[in-house]
Short mmCIF file of C-alpha atoms in Angstrom, two decimals:
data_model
loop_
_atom_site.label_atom_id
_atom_site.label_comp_id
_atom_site.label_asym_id
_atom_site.label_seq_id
_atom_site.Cartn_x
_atom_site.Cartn_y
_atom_site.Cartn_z
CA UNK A 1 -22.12 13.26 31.26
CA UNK A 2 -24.08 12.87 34.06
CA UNK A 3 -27.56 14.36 33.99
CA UNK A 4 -31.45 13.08 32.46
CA UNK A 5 -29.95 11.20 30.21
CA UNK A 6 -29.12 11.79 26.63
CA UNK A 7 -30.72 8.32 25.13
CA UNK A 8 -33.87 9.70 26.95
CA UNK A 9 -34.18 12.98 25.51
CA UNK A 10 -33.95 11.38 22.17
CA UNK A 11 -37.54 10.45 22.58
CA UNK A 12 -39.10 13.50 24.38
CA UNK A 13 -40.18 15.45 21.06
CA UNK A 14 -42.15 17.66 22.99
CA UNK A 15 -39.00 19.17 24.79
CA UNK A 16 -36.50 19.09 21.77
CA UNK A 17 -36.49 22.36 19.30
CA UNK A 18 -34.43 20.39 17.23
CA UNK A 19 -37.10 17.75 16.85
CA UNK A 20 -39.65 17.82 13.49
CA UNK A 21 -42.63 16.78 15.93
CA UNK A 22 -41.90 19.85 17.49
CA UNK A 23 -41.39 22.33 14.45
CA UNK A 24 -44.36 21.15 12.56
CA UNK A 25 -46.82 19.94 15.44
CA UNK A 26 -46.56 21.42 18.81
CA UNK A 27 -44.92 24.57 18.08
CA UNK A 28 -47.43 25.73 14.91
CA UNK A 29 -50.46 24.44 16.89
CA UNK A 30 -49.10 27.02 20.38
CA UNK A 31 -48.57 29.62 18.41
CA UNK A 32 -52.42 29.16 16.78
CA UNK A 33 -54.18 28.83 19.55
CA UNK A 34 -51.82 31.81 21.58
CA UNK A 35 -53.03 34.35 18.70
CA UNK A 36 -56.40 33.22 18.17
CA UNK A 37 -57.53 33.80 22.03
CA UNK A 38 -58.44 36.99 23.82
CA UNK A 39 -55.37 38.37 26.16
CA UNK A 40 -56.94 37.56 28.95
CA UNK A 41 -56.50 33.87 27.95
CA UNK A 42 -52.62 34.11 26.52
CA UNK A 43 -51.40 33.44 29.87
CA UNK A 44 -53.24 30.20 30.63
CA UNK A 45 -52.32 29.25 26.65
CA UNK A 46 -48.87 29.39 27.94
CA UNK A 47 -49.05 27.39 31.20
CA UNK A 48 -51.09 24.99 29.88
CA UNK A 49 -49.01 24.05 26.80
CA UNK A 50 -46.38 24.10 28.56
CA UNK A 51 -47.35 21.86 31.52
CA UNK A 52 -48.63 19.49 28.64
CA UNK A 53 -45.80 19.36 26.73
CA UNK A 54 -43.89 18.27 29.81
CA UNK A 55 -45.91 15.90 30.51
CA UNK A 56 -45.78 14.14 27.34
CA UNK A 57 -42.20 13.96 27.53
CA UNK A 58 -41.36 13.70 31.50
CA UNK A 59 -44.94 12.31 32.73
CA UNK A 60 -43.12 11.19 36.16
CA UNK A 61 -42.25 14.20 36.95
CA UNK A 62 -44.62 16.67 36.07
CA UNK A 63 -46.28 16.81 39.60
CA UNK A 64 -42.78 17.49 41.18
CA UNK A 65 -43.16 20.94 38.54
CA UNK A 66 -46.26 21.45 39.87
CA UNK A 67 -45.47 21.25 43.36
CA UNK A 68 -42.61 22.97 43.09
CA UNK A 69 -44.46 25.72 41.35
CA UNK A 70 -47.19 26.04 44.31
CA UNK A 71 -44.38 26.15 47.18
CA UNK A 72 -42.15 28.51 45.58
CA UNK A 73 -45.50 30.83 45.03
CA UNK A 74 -46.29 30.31 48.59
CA UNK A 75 -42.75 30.94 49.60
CA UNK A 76 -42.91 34.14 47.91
CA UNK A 77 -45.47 35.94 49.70
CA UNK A 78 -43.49 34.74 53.23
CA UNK A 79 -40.80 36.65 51.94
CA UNK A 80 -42.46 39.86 50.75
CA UNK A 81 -43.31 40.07 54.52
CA UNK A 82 -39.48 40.50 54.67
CA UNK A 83 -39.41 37.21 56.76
CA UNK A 84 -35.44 36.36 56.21
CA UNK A 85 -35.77 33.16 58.28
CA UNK A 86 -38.59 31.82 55.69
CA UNK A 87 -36.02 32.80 52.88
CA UNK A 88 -33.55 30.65 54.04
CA UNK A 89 -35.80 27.69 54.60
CA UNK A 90 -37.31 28.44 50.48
CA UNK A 91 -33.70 28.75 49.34
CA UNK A 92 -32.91 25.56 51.57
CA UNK A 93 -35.90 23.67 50.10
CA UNK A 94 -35.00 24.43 46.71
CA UNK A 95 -31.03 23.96 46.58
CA UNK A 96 -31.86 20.65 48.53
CA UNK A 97 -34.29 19.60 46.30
CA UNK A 98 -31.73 19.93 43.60
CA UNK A 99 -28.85 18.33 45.69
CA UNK A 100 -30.70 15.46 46.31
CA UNK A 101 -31.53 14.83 42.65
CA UNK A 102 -28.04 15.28 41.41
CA UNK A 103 -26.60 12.87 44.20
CA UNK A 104 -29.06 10.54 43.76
CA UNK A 105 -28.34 10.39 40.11
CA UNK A 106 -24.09 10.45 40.98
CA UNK A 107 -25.23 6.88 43.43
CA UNK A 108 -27.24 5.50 40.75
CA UNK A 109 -26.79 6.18 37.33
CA UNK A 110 -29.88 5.14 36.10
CA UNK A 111 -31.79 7.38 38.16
CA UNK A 112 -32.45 10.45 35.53
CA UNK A 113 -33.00 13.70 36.98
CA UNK A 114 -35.77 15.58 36.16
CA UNK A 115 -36.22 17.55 33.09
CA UNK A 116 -35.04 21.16 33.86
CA UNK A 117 -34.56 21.23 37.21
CA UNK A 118 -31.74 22.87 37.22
CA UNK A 119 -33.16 25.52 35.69
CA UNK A 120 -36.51 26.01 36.65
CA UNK A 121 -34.69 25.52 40.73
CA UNK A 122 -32.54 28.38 39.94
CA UNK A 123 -35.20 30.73 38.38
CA UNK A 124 -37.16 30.12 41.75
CA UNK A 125 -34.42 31.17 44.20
CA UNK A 126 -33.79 34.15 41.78
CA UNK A 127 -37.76 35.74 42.50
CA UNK A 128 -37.48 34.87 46.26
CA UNK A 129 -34.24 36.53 46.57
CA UNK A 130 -35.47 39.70 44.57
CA UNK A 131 -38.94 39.57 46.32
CA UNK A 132 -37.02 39.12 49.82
CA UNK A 133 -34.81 42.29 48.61
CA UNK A 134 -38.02 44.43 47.40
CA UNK A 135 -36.89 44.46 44.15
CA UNK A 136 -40.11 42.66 43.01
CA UNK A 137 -43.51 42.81 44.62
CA UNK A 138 -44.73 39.07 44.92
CA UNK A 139 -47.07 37.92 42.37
CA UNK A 140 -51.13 37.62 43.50
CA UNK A 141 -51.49 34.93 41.00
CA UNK A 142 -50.62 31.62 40.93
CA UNK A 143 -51.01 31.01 37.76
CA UNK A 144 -48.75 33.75 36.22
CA UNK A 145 -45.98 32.43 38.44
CA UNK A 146 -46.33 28.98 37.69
CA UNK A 147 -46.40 30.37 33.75
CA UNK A 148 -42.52 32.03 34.53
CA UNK A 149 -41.28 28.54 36.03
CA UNK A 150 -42.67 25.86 33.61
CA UNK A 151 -42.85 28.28 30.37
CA UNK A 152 -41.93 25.59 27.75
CA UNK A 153 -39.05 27.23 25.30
CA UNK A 154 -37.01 28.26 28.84
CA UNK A 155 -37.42 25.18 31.03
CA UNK A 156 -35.14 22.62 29.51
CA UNK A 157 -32.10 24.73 28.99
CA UNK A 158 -33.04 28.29 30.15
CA UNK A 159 -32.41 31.34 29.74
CA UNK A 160 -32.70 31.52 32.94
CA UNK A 161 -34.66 34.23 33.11
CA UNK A 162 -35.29 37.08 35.87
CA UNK A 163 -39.35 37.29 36.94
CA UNK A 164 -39.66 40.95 36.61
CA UNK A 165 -38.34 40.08 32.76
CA UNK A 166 -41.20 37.59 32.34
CA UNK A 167 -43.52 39.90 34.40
CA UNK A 168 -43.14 42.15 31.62
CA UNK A 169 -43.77 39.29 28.93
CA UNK A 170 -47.55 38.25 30.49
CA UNK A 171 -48.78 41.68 30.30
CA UNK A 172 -49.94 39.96 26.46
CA UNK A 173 -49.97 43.82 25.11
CA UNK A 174 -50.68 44.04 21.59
CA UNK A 175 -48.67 42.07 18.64
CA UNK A 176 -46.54 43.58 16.10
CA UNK A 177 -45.92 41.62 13.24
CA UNK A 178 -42.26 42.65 13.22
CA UNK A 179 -41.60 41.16 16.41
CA UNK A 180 -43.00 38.03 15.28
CA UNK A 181 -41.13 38.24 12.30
CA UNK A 182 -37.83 38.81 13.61
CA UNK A 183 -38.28 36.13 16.51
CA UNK A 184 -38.79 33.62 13.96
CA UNK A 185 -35.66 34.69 12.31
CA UNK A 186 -33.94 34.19 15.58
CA UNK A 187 -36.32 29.91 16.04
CA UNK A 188 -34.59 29.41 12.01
CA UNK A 189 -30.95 30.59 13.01
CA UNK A 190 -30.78 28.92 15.94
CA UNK A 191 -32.26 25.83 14.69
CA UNK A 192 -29.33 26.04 11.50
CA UNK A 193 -26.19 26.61 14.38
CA UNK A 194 -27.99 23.60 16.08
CA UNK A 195 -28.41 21.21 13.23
CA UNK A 196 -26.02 22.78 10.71
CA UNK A 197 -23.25 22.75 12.79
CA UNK A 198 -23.22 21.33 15.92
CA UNK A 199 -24.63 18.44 15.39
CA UNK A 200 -22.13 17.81 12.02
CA UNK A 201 -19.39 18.66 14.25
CA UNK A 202 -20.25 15.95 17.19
CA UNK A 203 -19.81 13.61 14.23
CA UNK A 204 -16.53 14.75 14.46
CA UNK A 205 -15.80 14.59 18.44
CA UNK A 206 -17.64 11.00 18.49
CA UNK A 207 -15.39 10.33 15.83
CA UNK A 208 -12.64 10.43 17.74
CA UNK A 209 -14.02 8.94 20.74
CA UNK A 210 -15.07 6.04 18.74
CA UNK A 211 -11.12 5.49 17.94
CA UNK A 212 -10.51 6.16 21.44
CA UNK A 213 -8.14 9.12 22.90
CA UNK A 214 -4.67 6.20 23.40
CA UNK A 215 -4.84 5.43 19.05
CA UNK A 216 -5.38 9.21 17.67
CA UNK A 217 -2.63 11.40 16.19
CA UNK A 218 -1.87 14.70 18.20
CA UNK A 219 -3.18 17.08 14.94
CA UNK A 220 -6.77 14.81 15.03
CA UNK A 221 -6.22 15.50 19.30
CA UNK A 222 -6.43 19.18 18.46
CA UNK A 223 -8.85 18.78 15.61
CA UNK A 224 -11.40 17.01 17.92
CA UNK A 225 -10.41 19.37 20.82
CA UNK A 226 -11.67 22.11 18.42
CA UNK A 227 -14.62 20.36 17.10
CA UNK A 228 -16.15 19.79 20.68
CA UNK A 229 -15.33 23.36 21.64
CA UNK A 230 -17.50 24.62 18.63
CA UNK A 231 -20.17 22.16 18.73
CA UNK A 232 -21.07 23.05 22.38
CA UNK A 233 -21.28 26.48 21.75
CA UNK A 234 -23.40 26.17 18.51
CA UNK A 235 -25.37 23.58 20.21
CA UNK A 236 -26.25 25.43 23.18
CA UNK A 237 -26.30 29.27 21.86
CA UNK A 238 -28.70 27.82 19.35
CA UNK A 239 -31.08 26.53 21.53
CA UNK A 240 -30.85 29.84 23.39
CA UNK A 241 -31.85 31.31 20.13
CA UNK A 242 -34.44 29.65 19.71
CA UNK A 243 -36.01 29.80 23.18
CA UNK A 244 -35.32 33.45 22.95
CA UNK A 245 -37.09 33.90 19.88
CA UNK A 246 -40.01 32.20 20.65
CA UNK A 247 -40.60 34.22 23.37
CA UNK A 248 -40.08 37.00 21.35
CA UNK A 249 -42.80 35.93 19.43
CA UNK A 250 -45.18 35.67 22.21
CA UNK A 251 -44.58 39.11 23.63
CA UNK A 252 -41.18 38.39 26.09
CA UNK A 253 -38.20 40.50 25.71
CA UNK A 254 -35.01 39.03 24.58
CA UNK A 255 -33.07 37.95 26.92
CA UNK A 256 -28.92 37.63 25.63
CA UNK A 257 -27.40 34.70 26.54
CA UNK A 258 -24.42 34.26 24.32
CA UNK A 259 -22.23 37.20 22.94
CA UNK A 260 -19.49 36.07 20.66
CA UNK A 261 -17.40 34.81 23.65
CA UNK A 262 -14.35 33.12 21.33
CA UNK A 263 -13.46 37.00 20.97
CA UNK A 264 -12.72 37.78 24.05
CA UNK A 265 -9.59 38.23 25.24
CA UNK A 266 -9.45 36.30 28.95
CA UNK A 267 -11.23 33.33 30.63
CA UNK A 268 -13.22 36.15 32.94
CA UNK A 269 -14.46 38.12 29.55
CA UNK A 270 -15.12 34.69 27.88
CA UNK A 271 -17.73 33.43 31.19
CA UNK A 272 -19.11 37.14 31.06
CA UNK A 273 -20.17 36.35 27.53
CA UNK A 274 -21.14 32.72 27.72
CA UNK A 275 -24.22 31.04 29.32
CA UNK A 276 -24.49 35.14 30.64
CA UNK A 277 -27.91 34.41 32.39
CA UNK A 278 -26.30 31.35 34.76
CA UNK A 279 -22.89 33.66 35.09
CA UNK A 280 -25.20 36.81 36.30
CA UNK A 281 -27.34 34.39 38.30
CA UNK A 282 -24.17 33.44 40.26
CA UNK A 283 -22.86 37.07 40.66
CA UNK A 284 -26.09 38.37 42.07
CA UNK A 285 -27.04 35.31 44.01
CA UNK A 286 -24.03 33.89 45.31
CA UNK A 287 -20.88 36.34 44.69
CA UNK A 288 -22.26 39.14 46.09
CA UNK A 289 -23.91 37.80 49.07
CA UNK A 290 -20.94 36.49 49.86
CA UNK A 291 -18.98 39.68 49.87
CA UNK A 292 -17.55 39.22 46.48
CA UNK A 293 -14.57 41.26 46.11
CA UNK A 294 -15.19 43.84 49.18
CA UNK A 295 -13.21 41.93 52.14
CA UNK A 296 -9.84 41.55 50.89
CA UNK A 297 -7.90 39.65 48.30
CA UNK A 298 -7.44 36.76 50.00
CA UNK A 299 -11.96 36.45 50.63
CA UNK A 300 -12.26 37.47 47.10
CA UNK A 301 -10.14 34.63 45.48
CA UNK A 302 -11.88 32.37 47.89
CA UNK A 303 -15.64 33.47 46.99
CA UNK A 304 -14.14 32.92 43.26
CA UNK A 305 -13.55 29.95 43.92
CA UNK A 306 -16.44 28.71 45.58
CA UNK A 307 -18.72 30.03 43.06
CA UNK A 308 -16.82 28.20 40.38
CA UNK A 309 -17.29 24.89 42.42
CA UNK A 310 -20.83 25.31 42.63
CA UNK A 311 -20.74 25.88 38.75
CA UNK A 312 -19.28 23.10 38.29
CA UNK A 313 -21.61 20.91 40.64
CA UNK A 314 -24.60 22.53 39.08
CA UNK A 315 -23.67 21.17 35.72
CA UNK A 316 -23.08 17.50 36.75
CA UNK A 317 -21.79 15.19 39.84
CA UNK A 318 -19.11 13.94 38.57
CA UNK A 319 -15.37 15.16 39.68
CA UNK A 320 -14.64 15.75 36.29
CA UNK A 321 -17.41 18.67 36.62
CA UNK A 322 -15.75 20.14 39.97
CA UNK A 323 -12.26 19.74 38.32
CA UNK A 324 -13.66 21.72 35.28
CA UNK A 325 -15.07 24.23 37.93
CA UNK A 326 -11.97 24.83 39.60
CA UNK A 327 -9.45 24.92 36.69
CA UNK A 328 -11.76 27.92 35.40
CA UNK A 329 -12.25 29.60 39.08
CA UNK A 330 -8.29 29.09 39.11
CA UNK A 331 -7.76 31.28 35.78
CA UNK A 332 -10.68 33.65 36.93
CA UNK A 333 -8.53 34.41 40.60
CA UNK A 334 -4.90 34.54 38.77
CA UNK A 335 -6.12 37.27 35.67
CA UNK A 336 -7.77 38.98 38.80
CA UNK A 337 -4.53 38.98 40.38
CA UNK A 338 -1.76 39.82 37.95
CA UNK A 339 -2.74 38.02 34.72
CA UNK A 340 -5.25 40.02 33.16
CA UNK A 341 -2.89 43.53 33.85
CA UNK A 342 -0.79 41.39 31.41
CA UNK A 343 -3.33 40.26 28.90
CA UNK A 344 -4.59 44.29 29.00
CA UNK A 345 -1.53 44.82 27.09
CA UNK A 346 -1.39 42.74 24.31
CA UNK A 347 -4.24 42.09 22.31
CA UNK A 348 -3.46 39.62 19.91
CA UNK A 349 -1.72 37.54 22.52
CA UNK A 350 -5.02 37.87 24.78
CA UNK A 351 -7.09 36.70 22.14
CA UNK A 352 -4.66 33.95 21.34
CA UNK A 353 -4.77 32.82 25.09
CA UNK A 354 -8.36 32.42 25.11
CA UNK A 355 -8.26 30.53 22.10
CA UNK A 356 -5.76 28.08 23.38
CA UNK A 357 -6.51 27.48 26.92
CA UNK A 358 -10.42 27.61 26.72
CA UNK A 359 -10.57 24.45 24.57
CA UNK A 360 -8.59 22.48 26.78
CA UNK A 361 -10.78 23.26 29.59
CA UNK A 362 -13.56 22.31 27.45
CA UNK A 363 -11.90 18.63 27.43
CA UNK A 364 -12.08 18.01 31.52
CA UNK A 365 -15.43 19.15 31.00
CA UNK A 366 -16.45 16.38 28.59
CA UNK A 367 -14.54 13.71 29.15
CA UNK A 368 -15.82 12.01 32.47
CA UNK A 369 -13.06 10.01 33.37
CA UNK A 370 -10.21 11.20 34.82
CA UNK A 371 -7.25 8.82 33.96
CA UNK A 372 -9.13 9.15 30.19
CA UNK A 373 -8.62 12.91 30.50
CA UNK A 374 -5.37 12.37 31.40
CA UNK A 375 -4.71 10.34 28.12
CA UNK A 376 -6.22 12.56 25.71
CA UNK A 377 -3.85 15.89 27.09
CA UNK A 378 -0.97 13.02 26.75
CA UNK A 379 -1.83 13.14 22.84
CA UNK A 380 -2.33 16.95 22.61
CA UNK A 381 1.37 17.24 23.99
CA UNK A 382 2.71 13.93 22.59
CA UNK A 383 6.50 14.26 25.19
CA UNK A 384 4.25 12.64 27.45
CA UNK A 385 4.58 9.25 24.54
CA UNK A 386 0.99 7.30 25.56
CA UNK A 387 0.61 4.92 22.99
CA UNK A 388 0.60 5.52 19.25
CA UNK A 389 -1.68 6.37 16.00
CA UNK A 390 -3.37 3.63 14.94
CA UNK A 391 -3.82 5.90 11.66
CA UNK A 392 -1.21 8.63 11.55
CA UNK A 393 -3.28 10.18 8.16
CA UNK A 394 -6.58 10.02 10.65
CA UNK A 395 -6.37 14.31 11.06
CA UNK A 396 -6.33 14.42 6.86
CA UNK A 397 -9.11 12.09 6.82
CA UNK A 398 -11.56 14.03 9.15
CA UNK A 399 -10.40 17.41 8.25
CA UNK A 400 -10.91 16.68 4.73
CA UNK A 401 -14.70 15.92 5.39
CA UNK A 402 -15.46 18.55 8.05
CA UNK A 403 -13.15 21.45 6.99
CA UNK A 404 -16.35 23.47 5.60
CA UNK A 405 -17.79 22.97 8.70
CA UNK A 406 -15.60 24.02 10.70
CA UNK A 407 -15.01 27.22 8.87
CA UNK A 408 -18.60 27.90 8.96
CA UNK A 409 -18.60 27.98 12.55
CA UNK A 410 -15.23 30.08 12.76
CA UNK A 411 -17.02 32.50 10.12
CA UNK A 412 -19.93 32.84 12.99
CA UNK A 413 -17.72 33.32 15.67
CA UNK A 414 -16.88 37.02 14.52
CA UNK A 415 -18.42 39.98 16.37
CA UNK A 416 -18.75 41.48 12.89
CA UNK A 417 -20.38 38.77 10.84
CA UNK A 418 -23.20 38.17 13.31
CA UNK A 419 -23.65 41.83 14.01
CA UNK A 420 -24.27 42.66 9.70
CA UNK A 421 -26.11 39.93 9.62
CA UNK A 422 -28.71 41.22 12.85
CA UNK A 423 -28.70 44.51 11.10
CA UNK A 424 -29.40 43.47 7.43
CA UNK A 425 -32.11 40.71 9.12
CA UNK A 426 -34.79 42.50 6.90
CA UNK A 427 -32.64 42.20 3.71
CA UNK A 428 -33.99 40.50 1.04
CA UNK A 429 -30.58 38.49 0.95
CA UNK A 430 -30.53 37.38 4.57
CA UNK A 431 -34.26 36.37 4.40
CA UNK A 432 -34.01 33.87 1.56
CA UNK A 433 -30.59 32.29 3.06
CA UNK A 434 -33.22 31.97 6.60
CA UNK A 435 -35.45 30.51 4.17
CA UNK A 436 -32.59 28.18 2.84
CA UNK A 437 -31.13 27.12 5.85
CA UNK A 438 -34.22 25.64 7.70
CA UNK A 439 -34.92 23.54 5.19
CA UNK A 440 -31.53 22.44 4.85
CA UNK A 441 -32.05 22.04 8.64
CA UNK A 442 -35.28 20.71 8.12
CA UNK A 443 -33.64 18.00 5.30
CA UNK A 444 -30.69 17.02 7.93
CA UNK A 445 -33.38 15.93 10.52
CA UNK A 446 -35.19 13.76 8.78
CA UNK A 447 -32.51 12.09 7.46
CA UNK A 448 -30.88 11.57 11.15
CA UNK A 449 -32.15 10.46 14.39
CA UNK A 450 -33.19 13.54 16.65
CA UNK A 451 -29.72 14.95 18.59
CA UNK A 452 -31.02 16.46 22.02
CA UNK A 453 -29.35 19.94 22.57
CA UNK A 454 -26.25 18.85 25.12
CA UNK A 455 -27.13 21.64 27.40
CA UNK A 456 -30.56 19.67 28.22
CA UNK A 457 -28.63 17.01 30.23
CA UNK A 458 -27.32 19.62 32.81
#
C-alpha cells in the first residue's frame, strides 16, 4: 500500500490507539490534565496535546500542520466575505498540497507522506466550503480552529469530522459522568475489534501472502479473501470507535462512521454505511457541486464515476487504487441504472450479492500489483488453472486455527448483536465482558509488536 508507511507507524506510539504507550501514558495523562483545568483552558489542553503528540511521532512535519492550520484559518475569513475566487485558490492550495504529497510518494517510495494529511486536507476544504456557503460563520479564533484540524484521536484516520460538529464540542460545557462512561466503553470495544480481531485475522491474510497467491488452494483463496475483508473493517471501524469515544469523553458528539455495512443489500447501501464521514464528504463536496444526478443519466453516471476515481486516488497512488475506485463507481452507476430495481426484489439474493462481490473488490484494493491480482482471482475461480497447491490441506490448516475468529467477527457483523449490546451497555453483564476484553486486548499487545491501524497509511 502506498501511503506513510506501515514500518513507520510501528514506532509512532503517540499516534497509535492500539499502542500500550498510548493507553497507559499519553491518553491517562490528557484526560488528567483536560479535567483538572478550568473550561476556559480545555481548548488549549486539546491543541496542545495534540500538536505534541504529533510531534513526537511525525517531528518533520509538524510545522507543515501548523502552517496548514494558519492558512486554512486565514482562508476562512476570505471566504466568509463570500469571495468565490479566494475559495477556489484555498480549495486549490489544499487539494494541491495533497496531490503533490501523494505523487511525490507514487515517484519515490521512500518519501512517506505526512501523518494525516489526508484527513486533516479534507476537513479543511469541508469548513471553507460551508463558510463560503454561509452555513458556518468563520471562526474569530485561531486557536479553536487549529484545535478542529490537529485534534489528536481524529487526525490520523478521521472521522472526518464537520466544524460546526466540533464547534459544538469546544463549547467545554459541563461533564456528565455518563458520557464519560459510555465513551470509554466505546475506547475498550474498539480497542477489542482492533486487537481481538483484526489484527488475529491479518495473521491470517499475511498467511497467505507469505505462501504466495500462485501455491494456495482455491478454499484458503476464499478463506484469505474473507479474512482481509473482516480484518479491514474491524481494523478501521475500531479505530473509529475509539476516536469517537474519546471525543465523547471530552465533550464532542459522536460522530457514526461505520453502520453494520456487511448487511446491506447493494454496493451503494454498503459505501453509505462504510467510512460514512469520507462517503458524505464526497456527496456534499464533490457530487453535488458537480450536478450529481440533476442533468441527465448519462452526467450522473459520469459524476459517479469521477467521484469514485478520486476515492480511489485519495486512498493511495497506485493503479491498483484507481482500478479499485472504478470497479466500485462501475457497480454504483449499473444498480443506479437497472441493478438495484432487481436487487429491491429479492432480499436474500441482495444480501448474498453484497457478500460475494464486495470481498473481491476488497482484493484489487490490497493487492498492489496488478498481474498479482490477476493471479490470486485465477485461484478463486481455479478454470483459469495458474499453478497448483503447494499444500492442498493448507484451507484445513488455517481454518482450524482461526475458525473462532472468524465467527467472532461474523457474530459482530449483525445489526442485532451490536444494537443489544449498545442498549444493555449499562448491564452488569456487558460491563464485566468490557472489563474482560481490554485486558485480553491489553495481554495480546504486549505479547506482539504494535500493528498500526491500516486505515493510518491512507
Amino acid at each position: 500500500m502506498a501511503g506513510i508507511g506501515l514500518e513507520k507507524l510501528t514506532e509512532l506510539n503517540t499516534l497509535v490507539f492500539g499502542s500500550l504507550e498510548f493507553l497507559f501514558r499519553y491518553l491517562p495523562l490528557f484526560l488528567l490534565i483536560f479535567y483538572l483545568v478550568p473550561n476556559r483552558f480545555k481548548t488549549f489542553v486539546l491543541f496542545a496535546f495534540s500538536v505534541l503528540l504529533y510531534a513526537l511521532g511525525e517531528p518533520k512535519y509538524v510545522l507543515l500542520l501548523l502552517g496548514m492550520s494558519l492558512v486554512n484559518w486565514l482562508f476562512g475569513r476570505s471566504a466568509e466575505a463570500g469571495s468565490k475566487k479566494w475559495l477556489a485558490v484555498a480549495v486549490a492550495c489544499n487539494a494541491g498540497m495533497l496531490v503533490y504529497f501523494k505523487l511525490s510518494n507514487a515517484f519515490d517510495r521512500s518519501f512517506l507522506l505526512p501523518v494525516g494529511i489526508s484527513f486533516y486536507t479534507f476537513k479543511s476544504i469541508s469548513y471553507l466550503a460551508d463558510v463560503y456557503r454561509k452555513r458556518i460563520p468563520g471562526e474569530r479564533s485561531f486557536l479553536r480552529f487549529a484545535t478542529y484540524l490537529c485534534m489528536f484521536p481524529q487526525i490520523v484516520s478521521g472521522p472526518i469530522m464537520r466544524y460546526e460538529d466540533a464547534r459544538d464540542g469546544m463549547t467545554c460545557s459541563a461533564y456528565r459522568l455518563t458520557r464519560v462512561e459510555d465513551g470509554l466503553k466505546r475506547v475498550v470495544a474498539g480497542l477489542a475489534a482492533k486487537v481481538l480481531i483484526a489484527d488475529r485475522l491479518g495473521i491470517l491474510w499475511n498467511d497467505v501472502q507469505t505462501v504466495g497467491f500462485e501455491s494456495i488452494s482455491t478454499p484458503l483463496a476464499w478463506l484469505g479473501m474473507a479474512a482481509y475483508s473482516l480484518q479491514l473493517y474491524f481494523d478501521f471501524a475500531g479505530y473509529s470507535l475509539i476516536a469517537v469515544g474519546i471525543g465523547q469523553m471530552i465533550g464532542f458528539p459522536v460522530i457514526e462512521n461505520f453502520r453494520y455495512p456487511y448487511a446491506s443489500r447493494s454496493v451503494s447501501e454498503f459505501y453509505r454505511r462504510w467510512h460514512m464521514t469520507l462517503g458524505s464528504w464526497f456527496k456534499d463536496y464533490v457530487y453535488i457541486p458537480l450536478g450529481g444526478s440533476r442533468r441527465g443519466t448519462k452526467r450522473t453516471a459520469l459524476n459517479l464515476m469521477l467521484v469514485w476515481a478520486l476515492t480511489g486516488f485519495w486512498h493511495g497512488n497506485g493503479l491498483h487504487f484507481l482500478l479499485w475506485g472504478l470497479l466500485l463507481g462501475a457497480l454504483v452507476v449499473a444498480e443506479k441504472l437497472w441493478l438495484g430495481r432487481f436487487l429491491d426484489r429479492y432480499r436474500i439474493l441482495s444480501h448474498l450479492y453484497v457478500l460475494f462481490v464486495i470481498p473481491m473488490t476488497w482484493i484489487v484494493f490490497a493487492v498492489d500489483s496488478l498481474p498479482q491480482i490477476g493471479v490470486y482471482f485465477a485461484r478463486l475461480f481455479p478454470f483459469f488453472g495458474v499453478g497448483e497447491a503447494v499444500n492442498p490441506g493448507d484451507f484445513i490448516k488455517e481454518l482450524s486455527i482461526f475458525a473462532p475468529t472468524l465467527a467472532a467477527a461474523a457474530l459482530f457483523c449483525i445489526p442485532a448483536v451490536g444494537i443489544w449490546c449498545e442498549k444493555h451497555r449499562r448491564n452488569t453483564v456487558v460491563v464485566l465482558a468490557l472489563f474482560v476484553l481490554f485486558w485480553a486486548a491489553v495481554y495480546r499487545i504486549s505479547n506482539a509488536a504494535n500493528n498500526p491501524f491500516l486505515y493510518a497509511n491512507f
